[in-house]
Coordinates of C-alpha atoms in Angstrom, one line a residue:
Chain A
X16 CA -27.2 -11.1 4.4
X17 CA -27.5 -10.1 1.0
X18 CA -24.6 -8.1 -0.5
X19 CA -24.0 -7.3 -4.4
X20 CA -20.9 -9.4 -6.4
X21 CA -20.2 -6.1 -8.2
X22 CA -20.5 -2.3 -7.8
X23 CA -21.2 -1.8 -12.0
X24 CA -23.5 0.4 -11.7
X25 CA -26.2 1.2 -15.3
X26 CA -24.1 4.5 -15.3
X27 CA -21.5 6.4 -13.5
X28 CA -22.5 8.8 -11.1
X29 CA -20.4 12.0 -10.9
X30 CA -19.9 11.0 -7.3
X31 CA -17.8 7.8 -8.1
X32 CA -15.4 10.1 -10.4
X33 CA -11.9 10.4 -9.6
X34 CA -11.8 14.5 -9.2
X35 CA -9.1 16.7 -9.8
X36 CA -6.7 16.4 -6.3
X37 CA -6.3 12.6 -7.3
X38 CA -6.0 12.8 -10.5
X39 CA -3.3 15.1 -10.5
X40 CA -1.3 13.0 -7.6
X41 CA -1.4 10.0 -9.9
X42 CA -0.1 12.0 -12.7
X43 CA 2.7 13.3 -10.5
X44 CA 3.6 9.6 -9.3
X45 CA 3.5 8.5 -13.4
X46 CA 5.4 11.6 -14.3
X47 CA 8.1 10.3 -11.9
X48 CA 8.4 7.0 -12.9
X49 CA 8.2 8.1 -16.4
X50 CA 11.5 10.5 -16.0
X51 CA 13.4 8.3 -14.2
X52 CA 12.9 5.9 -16.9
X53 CA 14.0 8.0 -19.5
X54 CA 17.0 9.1 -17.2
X55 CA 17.9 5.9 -17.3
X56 CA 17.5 5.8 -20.8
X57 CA 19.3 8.9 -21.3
X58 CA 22.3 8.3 -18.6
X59 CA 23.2 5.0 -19.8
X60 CA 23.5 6.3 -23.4
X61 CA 26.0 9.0 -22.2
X62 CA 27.8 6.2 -20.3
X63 CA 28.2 3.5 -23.1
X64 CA 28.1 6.1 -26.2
X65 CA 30.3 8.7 -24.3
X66 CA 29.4 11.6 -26.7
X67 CA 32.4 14.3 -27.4
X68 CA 30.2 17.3 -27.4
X69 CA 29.6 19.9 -25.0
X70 CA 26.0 19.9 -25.4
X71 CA 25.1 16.2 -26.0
X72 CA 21.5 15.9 -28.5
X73 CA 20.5 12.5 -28.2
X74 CA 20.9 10.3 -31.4
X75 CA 17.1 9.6 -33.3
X76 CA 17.7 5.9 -32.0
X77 CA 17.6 7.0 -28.3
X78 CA 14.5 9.4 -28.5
X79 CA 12.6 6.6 -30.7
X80 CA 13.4 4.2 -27.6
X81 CA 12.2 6.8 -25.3
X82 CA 8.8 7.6 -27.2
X83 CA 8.7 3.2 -27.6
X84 CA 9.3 2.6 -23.5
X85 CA 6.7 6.1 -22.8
X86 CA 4.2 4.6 -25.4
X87 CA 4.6 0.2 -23.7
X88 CA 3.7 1.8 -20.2
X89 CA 0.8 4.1 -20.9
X90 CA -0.7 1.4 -23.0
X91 CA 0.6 -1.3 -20.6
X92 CA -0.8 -0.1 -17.4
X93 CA -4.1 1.2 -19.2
X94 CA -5.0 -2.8 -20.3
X95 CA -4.8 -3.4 -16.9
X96 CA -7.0 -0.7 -16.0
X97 CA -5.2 1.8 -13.9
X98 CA -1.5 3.4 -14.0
X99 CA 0.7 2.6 -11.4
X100 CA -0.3 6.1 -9.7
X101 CA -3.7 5.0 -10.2
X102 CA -3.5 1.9 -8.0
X103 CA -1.3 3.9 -5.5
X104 CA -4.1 6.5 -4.6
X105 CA -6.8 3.7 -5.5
X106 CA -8.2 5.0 -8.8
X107 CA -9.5 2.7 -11.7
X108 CA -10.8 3.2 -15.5
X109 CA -13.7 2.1 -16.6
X110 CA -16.3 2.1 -19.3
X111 CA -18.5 5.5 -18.8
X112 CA -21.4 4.2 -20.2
X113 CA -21.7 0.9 -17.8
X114 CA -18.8 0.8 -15.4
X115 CA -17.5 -2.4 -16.8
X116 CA -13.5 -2.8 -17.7
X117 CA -12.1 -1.5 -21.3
X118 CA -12.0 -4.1 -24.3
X119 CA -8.8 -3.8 -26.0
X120 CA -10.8 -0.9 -28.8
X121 CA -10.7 1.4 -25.7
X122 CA -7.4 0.5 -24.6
X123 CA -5.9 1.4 -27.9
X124 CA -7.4 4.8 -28.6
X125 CA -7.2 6.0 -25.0
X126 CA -3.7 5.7 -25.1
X127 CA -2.7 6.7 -28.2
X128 CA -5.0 9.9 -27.7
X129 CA -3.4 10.6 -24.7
X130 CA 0.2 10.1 -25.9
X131 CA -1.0 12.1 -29.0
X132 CA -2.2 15.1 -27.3
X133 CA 0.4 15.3 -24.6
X134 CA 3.3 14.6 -27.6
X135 CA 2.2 17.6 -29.4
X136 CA 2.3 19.6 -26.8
X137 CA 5.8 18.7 -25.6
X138 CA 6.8 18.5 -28.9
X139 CA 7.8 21.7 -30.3
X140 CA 10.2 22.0 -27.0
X141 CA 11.3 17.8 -27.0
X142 CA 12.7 18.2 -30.8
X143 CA 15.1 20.9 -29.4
X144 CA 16.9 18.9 -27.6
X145 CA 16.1 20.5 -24.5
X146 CA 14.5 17.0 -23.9
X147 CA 10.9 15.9 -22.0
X148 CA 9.2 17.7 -20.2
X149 CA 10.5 21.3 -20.5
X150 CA 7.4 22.3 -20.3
X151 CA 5.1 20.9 -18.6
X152 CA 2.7 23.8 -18.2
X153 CA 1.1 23.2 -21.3
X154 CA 0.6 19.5 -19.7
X155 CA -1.5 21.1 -16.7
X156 CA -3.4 23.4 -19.1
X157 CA -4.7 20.0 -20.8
X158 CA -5.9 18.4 -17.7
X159 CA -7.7 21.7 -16.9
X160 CA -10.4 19.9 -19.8
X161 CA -11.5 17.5 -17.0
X162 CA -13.2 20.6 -14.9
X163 CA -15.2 21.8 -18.2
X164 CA -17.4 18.5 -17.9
X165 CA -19.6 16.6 -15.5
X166 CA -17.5 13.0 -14.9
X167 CA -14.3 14.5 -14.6
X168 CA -13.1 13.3 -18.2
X169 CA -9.9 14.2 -20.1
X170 CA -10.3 14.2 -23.6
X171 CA -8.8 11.1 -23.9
X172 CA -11.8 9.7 -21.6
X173 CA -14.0 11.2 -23.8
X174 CA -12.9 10.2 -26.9
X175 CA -12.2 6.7 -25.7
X176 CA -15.7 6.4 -23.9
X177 CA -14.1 6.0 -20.8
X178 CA -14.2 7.7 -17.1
X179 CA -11.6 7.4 -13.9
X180 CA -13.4 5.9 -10.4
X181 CA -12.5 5.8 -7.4
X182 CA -12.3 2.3 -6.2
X183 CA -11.8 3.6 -2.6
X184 CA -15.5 5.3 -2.0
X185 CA -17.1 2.8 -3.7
X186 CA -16.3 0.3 -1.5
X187 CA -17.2 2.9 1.5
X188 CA -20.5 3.2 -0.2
X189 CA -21.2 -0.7 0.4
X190 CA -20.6 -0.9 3.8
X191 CA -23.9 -0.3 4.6
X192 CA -25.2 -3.0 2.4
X193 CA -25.0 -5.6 5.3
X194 CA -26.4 -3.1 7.7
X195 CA -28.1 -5.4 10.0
X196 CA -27.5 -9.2 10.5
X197 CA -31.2 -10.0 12.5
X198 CA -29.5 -13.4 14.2
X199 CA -27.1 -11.1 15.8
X200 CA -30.2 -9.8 17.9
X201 CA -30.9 -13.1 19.4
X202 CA -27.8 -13.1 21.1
X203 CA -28.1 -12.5 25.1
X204 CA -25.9 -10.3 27.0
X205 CA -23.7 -12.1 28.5
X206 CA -23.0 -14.3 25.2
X207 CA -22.3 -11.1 23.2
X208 CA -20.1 -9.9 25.6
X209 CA -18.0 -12.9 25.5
X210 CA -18.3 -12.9 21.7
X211 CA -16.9 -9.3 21.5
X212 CA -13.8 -10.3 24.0
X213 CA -12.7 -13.6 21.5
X214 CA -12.7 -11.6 18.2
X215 CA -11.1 -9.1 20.2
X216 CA -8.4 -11.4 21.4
X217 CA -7.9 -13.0 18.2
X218 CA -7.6 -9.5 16.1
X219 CA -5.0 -8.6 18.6
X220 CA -3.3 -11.9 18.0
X221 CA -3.5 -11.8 14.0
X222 CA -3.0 -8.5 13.9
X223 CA 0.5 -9.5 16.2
X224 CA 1.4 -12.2 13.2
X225 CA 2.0 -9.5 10.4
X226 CA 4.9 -8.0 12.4
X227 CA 3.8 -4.7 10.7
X228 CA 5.8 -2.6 13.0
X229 CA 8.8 -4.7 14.2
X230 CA 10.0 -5.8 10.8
X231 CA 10.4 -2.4 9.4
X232 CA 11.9 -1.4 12.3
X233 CA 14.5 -3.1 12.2
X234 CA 15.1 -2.7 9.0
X235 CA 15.2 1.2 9.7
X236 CA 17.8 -0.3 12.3
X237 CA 20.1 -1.4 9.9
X238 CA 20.0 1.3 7.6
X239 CA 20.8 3.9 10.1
X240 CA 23.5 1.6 11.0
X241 CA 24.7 1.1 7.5
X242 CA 24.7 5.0 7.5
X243 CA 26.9 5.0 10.6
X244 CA 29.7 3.0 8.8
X245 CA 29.2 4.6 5.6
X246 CA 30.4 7.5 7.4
X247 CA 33.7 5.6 8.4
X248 CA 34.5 5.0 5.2
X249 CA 37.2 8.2 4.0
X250 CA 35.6 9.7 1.0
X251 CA 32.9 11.3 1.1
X252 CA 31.1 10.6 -2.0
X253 CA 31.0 6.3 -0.7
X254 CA 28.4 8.3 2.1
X255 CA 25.6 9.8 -0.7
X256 CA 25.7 7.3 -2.7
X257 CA 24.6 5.2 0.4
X258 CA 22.3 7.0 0.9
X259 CA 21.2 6.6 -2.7
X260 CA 20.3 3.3 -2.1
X261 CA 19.3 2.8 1.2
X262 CA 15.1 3.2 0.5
X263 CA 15.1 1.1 -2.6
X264 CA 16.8 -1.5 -1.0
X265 CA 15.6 -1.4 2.5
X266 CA 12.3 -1.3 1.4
X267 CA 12.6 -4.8 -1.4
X268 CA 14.5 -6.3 2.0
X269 CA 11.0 -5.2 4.0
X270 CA 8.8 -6.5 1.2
X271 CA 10.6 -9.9 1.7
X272 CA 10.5 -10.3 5.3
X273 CA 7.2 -10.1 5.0
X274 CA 7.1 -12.4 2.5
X275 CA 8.7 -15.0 4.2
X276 CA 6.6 -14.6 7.3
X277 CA 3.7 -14.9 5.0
X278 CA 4.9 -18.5 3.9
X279 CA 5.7 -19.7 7.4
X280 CA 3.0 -18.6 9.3
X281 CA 0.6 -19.4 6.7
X282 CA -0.9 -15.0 7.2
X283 CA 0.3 -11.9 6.1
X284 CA 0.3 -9.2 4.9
X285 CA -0.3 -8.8 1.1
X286 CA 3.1 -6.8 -0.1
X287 CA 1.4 -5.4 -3.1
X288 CA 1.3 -2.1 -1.3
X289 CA 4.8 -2.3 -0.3
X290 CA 5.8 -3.3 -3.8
X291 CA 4.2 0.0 -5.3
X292 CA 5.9 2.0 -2.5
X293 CA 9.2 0.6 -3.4
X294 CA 9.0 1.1 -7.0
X295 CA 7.8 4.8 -6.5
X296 CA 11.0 5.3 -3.6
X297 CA 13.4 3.4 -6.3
X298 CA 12.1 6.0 -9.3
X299 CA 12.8 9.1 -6.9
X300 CA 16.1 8.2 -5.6
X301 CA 17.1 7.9 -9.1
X302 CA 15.2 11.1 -10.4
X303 CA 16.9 13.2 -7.3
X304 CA 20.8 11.0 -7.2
X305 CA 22.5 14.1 -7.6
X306 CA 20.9 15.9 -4.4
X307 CA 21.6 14.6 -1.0
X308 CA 18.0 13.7 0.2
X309 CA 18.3 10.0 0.1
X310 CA 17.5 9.7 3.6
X311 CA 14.7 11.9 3.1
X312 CA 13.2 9.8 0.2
X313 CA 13.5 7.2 2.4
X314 CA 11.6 8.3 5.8
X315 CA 8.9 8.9 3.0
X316 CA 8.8 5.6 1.6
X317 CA 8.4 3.8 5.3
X318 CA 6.0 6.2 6.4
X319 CA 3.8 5.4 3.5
X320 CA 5.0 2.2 4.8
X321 CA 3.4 3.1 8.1
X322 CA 0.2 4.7 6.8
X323 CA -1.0 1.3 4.8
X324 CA 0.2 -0.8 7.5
X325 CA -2.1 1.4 10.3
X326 CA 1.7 1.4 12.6
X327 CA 1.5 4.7 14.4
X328 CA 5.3 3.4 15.9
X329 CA 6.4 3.1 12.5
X330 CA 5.6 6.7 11.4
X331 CA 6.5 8.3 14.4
X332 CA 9.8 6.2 13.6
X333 CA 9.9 7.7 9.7
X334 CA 9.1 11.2 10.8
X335 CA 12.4 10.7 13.5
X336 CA 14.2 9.4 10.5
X337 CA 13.7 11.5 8.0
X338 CA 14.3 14.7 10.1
X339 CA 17.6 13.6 11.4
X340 CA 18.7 11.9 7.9
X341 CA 17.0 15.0 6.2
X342 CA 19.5 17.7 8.5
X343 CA 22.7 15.3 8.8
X344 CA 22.9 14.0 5.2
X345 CA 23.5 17.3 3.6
X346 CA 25.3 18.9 6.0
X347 CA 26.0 17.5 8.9
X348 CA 23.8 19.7 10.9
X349 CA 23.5 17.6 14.1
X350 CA 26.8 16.2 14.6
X351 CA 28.5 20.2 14.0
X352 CA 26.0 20.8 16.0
X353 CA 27.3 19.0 18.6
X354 CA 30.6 19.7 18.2
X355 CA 30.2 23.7 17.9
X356 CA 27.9 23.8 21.5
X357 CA 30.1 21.3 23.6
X358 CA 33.8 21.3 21.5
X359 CA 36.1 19.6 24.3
X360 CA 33.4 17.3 25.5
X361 CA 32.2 16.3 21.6
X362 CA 35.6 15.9 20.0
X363 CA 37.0 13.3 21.6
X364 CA 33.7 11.3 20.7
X365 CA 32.6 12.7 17.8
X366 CA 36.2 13.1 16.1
X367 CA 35.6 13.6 12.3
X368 CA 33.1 11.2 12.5
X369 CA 29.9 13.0 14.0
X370 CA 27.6 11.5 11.8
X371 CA 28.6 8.1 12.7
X372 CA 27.8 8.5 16.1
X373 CA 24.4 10.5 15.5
X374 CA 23.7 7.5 13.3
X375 CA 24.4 4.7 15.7
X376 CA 22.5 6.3 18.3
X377 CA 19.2 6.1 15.8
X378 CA 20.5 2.4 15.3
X379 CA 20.0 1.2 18.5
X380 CA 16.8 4.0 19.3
X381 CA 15.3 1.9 16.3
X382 CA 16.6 -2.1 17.2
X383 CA 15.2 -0.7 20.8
X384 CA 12.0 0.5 19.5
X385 CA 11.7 -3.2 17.0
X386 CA 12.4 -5.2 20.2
X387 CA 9.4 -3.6 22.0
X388 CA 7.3 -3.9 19.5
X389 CA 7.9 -7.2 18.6
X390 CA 7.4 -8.5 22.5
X391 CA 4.2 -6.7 22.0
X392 CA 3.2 -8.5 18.8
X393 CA 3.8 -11.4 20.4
X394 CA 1.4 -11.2 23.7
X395 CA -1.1 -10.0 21.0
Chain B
X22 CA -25.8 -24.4 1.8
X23 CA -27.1 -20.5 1.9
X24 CA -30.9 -20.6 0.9
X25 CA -30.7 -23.8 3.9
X26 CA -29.2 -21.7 6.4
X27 CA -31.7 -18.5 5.5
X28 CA -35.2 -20.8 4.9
X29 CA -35.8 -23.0 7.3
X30 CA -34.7 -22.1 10.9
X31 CA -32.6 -24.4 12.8
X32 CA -33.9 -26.7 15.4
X33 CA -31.4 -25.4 18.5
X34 CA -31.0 -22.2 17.1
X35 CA -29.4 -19.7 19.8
X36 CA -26.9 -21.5 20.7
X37 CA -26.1 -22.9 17.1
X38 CA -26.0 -19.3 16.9
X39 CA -23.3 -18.1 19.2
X40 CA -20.9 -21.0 17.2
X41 CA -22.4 -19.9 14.0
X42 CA -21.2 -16.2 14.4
X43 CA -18.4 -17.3 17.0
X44 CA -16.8 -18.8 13.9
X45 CA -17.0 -17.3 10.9
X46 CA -16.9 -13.3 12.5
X47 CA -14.1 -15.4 13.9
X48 CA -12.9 -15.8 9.9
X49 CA -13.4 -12.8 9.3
X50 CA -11.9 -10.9 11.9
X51 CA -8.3 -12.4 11.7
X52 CA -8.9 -12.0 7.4
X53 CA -9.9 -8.5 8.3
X54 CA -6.3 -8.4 9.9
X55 CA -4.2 -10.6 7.6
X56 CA -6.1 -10.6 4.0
X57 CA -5.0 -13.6 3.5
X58 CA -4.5 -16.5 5.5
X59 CA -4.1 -20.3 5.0
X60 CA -6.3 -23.1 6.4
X61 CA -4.0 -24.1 8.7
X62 CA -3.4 -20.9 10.0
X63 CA -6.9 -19.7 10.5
X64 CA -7.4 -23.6 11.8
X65 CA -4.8 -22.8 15.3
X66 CA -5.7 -19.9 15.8
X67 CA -9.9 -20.4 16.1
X68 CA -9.6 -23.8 17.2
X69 CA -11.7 -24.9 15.0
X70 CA -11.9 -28.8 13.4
X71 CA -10.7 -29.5 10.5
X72 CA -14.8 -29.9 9.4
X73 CA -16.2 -27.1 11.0
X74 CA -13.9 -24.7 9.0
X75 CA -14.3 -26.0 5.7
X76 CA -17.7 -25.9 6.5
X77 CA -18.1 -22.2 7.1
X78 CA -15.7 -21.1 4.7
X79 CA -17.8 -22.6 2.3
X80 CA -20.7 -21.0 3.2
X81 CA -18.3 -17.2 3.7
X82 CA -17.5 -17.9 -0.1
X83 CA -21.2 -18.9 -1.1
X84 CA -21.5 -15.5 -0.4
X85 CA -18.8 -13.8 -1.8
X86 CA -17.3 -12.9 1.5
X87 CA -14.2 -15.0 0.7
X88 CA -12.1 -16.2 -1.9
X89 CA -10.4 -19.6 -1.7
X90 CA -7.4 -20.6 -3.6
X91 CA -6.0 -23.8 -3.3
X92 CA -2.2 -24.8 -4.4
X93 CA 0.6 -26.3 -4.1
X94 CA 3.8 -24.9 -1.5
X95 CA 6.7 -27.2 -0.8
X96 CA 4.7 -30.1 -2.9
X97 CA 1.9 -29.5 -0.2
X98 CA -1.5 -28.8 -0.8
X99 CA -2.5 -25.7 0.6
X100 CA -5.2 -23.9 1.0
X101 CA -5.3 -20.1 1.0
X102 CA -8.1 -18.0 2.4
X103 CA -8.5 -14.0 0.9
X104 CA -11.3 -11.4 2.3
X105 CA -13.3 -9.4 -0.7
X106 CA -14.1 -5.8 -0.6
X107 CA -17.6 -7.6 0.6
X108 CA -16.1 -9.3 3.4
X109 CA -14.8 -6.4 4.7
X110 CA -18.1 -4.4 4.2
X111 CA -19.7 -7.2 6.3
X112 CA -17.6 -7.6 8.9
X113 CA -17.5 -3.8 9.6
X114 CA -21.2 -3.8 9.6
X115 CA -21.4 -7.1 11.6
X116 CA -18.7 -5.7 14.2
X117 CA -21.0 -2.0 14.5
X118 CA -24.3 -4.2 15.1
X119 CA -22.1 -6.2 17.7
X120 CA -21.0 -3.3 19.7
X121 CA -24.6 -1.5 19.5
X122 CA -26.1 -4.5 21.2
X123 CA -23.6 -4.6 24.0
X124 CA -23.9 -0.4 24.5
X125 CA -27.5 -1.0 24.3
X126 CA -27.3 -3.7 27.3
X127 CA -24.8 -1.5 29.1
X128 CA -27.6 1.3 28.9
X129 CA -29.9 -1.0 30.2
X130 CA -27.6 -2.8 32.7
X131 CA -27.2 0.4 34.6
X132 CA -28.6 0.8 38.1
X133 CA -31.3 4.1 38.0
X134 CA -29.7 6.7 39.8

């Protein structure tokens, strides 16, 4: 069996190239951790400076800090080779001319390229303190450079010498490397078939020890039933922000379970995954605090949850979640639902707590579903 | 370890075969399922001897198939086990030449109408 260390190819192919569609997605995924940043920046000047004016314009200091924390990631994430929405959808930048990983030369000037051009486009509309981003038009006008040129480069890429990969369809294009293993031939039927049967077995069994579906389960449990209280609780406003913070943290509280199986089974799953899901989930909770899709941000987060962990319980569980969360957060939809069809039978239940009840009922649907699925992990 | 196993054929070599691949598609299955797994772990749930495993791990990581990592948890060595982009590639292609032999004995097995 002969396979290659390394896919560094003499030069890259056009075929390895990162096209437009993921591109763009990783943009969008930077772009939102990169303005919930500055939000934070931005909010917890207005709550420690508490500025008199009407319209509040950002002191020098604060947009120098904002330009400092923009500049650290983009040159922070390039010197390790890929943005966070770059390892998300599995992209990677490398060295056009050999495929190899960028020396600190590259590093530099790709970055500050990159925060050059998209600076002067933002900046004629940043200075007036209509803040970042106002338009952003002008930033999808500059990424229309990477469909003027073969390898799918910016002109930061081509300045810098560098190209975006796809570390996903390289690996695809090894598999058949190890095409055919000759001993396997020698096996006889009978000893193959019993072969296939004990891998089979043990995948079901190690496949049983990550708890992929149960854990998160029941973590969607206990959210839903931390929604149900939180509508016990008299005001109103103690329900959104709830809501606020149910992803982030029910996702870090996933990422640790696992975790801790990991150390005392000896196998798991790797949370890296997880870990990039929860940062994206934490960044758009923030970025969208004032709306009431919380819940929805959530489902999202633990279906992309599901999707790396292969659980089609688990999304079927998100998609559940995130349409009742998605209809009762905002308005109570369900719940008045309820009440409006059946009002005699309802009220005495529901009271003026409808959502409490819709969300107890997910609760338990959820500790059920965990409980079947761990039983399940465990037979293997 | 490698160029042995590849030269010179072994003197009972079917059914050093059947352990051979019993074991480490064994290894590679559960990494295939886990990533990463510790000795111990992948030690219970093969059965495998002490011995045997460190034996064909060595040889999975000769090839690049696996990574090994050894450290310290709770002032106990340990021993961690990770699957490369490789490994996967070869237990896929392994696990597709496994189930082609067994549909083309199922072919074969069946009585002529």
């Amino acid at each position: 069996m002969t396979i290659p260390a390394s896919v560094s190819a003499p030069n890259v192919a056009r075929a390895d190239t990162a096209g437009y569609r993921h591109r763009a997605v990783a943009a969008l995924l930077d772009g939102l951790v990169l303005y919930a940043m500055l939000l934070v920046i931005f909010t917890s000047w207005l709550v420690i400076a508490q500025p008199r004016a009407a319209v509040q314009e950002a002191p020098p200091l604060v947009n120098a800090l904002s330009v400092v924390v923009v500049g650290l990631y983009v040159l922070a994430t390039t010197a390790f080779g890929r943005t966070l929405g770059m390892r998300a959808i599995g992209l990677r930048i490398v060295r056009s001319h050999d495929g190899a990983g960028l020396g600190p030369l590259r590093v530099v000037s790709r970055s500050l390229v990159l925060l050059l051009a998209t600076g002067l486009l933002l900046s004629p509309w940043a200075l007036t303190s209509k803040g970042f981003g106002a338009h952003p038009y002008l930033l999808v006008v500059y990424s229309l450079w990477m469909l003027l040129n073969t390898k799918h480069q910016m002109l930061h890429d081509q300045i810098a010498g560098t190209v975006v990969i796809r570390t996903a369809s390289s690996s695809a294009s090894r598999k058949g490397s190890a095409a055919s293993d000759p001993s396997l031939g020698s096996l006889e039927p009978p000893q193959a078939q019993a072969l296939w049967e004990e891998l089979d077995q043990v995948r079901r069994r190690a496949r049983g020890d990550l708890h992929a579906a149960s854990v998160p389960l029941f973590v969607l449990g206990l959210i839903a039933a931390g929604g149900a209280l939180a509508d016990m609780r008299d005001p109103m406003s103690f329900f959104s922000l709830y809501w606020a913070f149910a992803g982030p943290v029910g996702l870090a509280v996933t990422a640790f379970w696992f975790r801790q199986l990991q150390r005392r089974q000896g196998a798991g799953t790797g949370v890296g995954q997880l870990v990039m899901i929860t940062i994206f989930v934490t960044c758009g909770a923030v970025v969208s605090w004032v709306f009431p899709i919380g819940g929805v941000i959530t489902a999202v987060g633990f279906f992309a949850l599901a999707f790396t962990q292969r659980s089609r319980v688990l999304a079927a569980a998100a998609i559940l979640f995130g349409v009742v969360t998605g209809a009762e957060q905002p308005l109570h939809f369900i719940s008045n639902g309820v009440l409006n069809r059946i009002p005699n039978a309802a009220a005495g239940v529901f009271g003026y707590h409808g959502s409490a009840v819709v969300f107890a009922v997910l609760a338990l649907l959820f500790f059920g579903a965990g409980v079947s699925a761990l039983r399940r992990e465990r037979l293997g | 370890m490698t160029e042995n196993d590849s030269a010179s054929p072994h003197p009972a070599s079917v059914l050093d075969d059947v352990v051979h691949h019993r074991a480490r598609l064994g290894i590679l299955t559960v990494l295939g399922q886990v990533q990463t797994a510790t000795f111990t772990y992948l030690k219970s749930l093969l059965s495998l001897t002490d011995g045997n495993l460190g034996r064909h791990i060595e040889v999975l990581a000769g090839e690049g198939l696996v990574s090994i990592t050894k450290g310290y948890e709770n002032r106990r060595p340990r021993t961690w086990v990770t699957i490369t982009d490789s490994g996967y590639a070869a237990l896929t292609a392994e696990m597709a030449v496994l189930k082609q032999l067994l549909c083309q004995f199922e072919e074969r097995g069946q009585p002529p109408a």
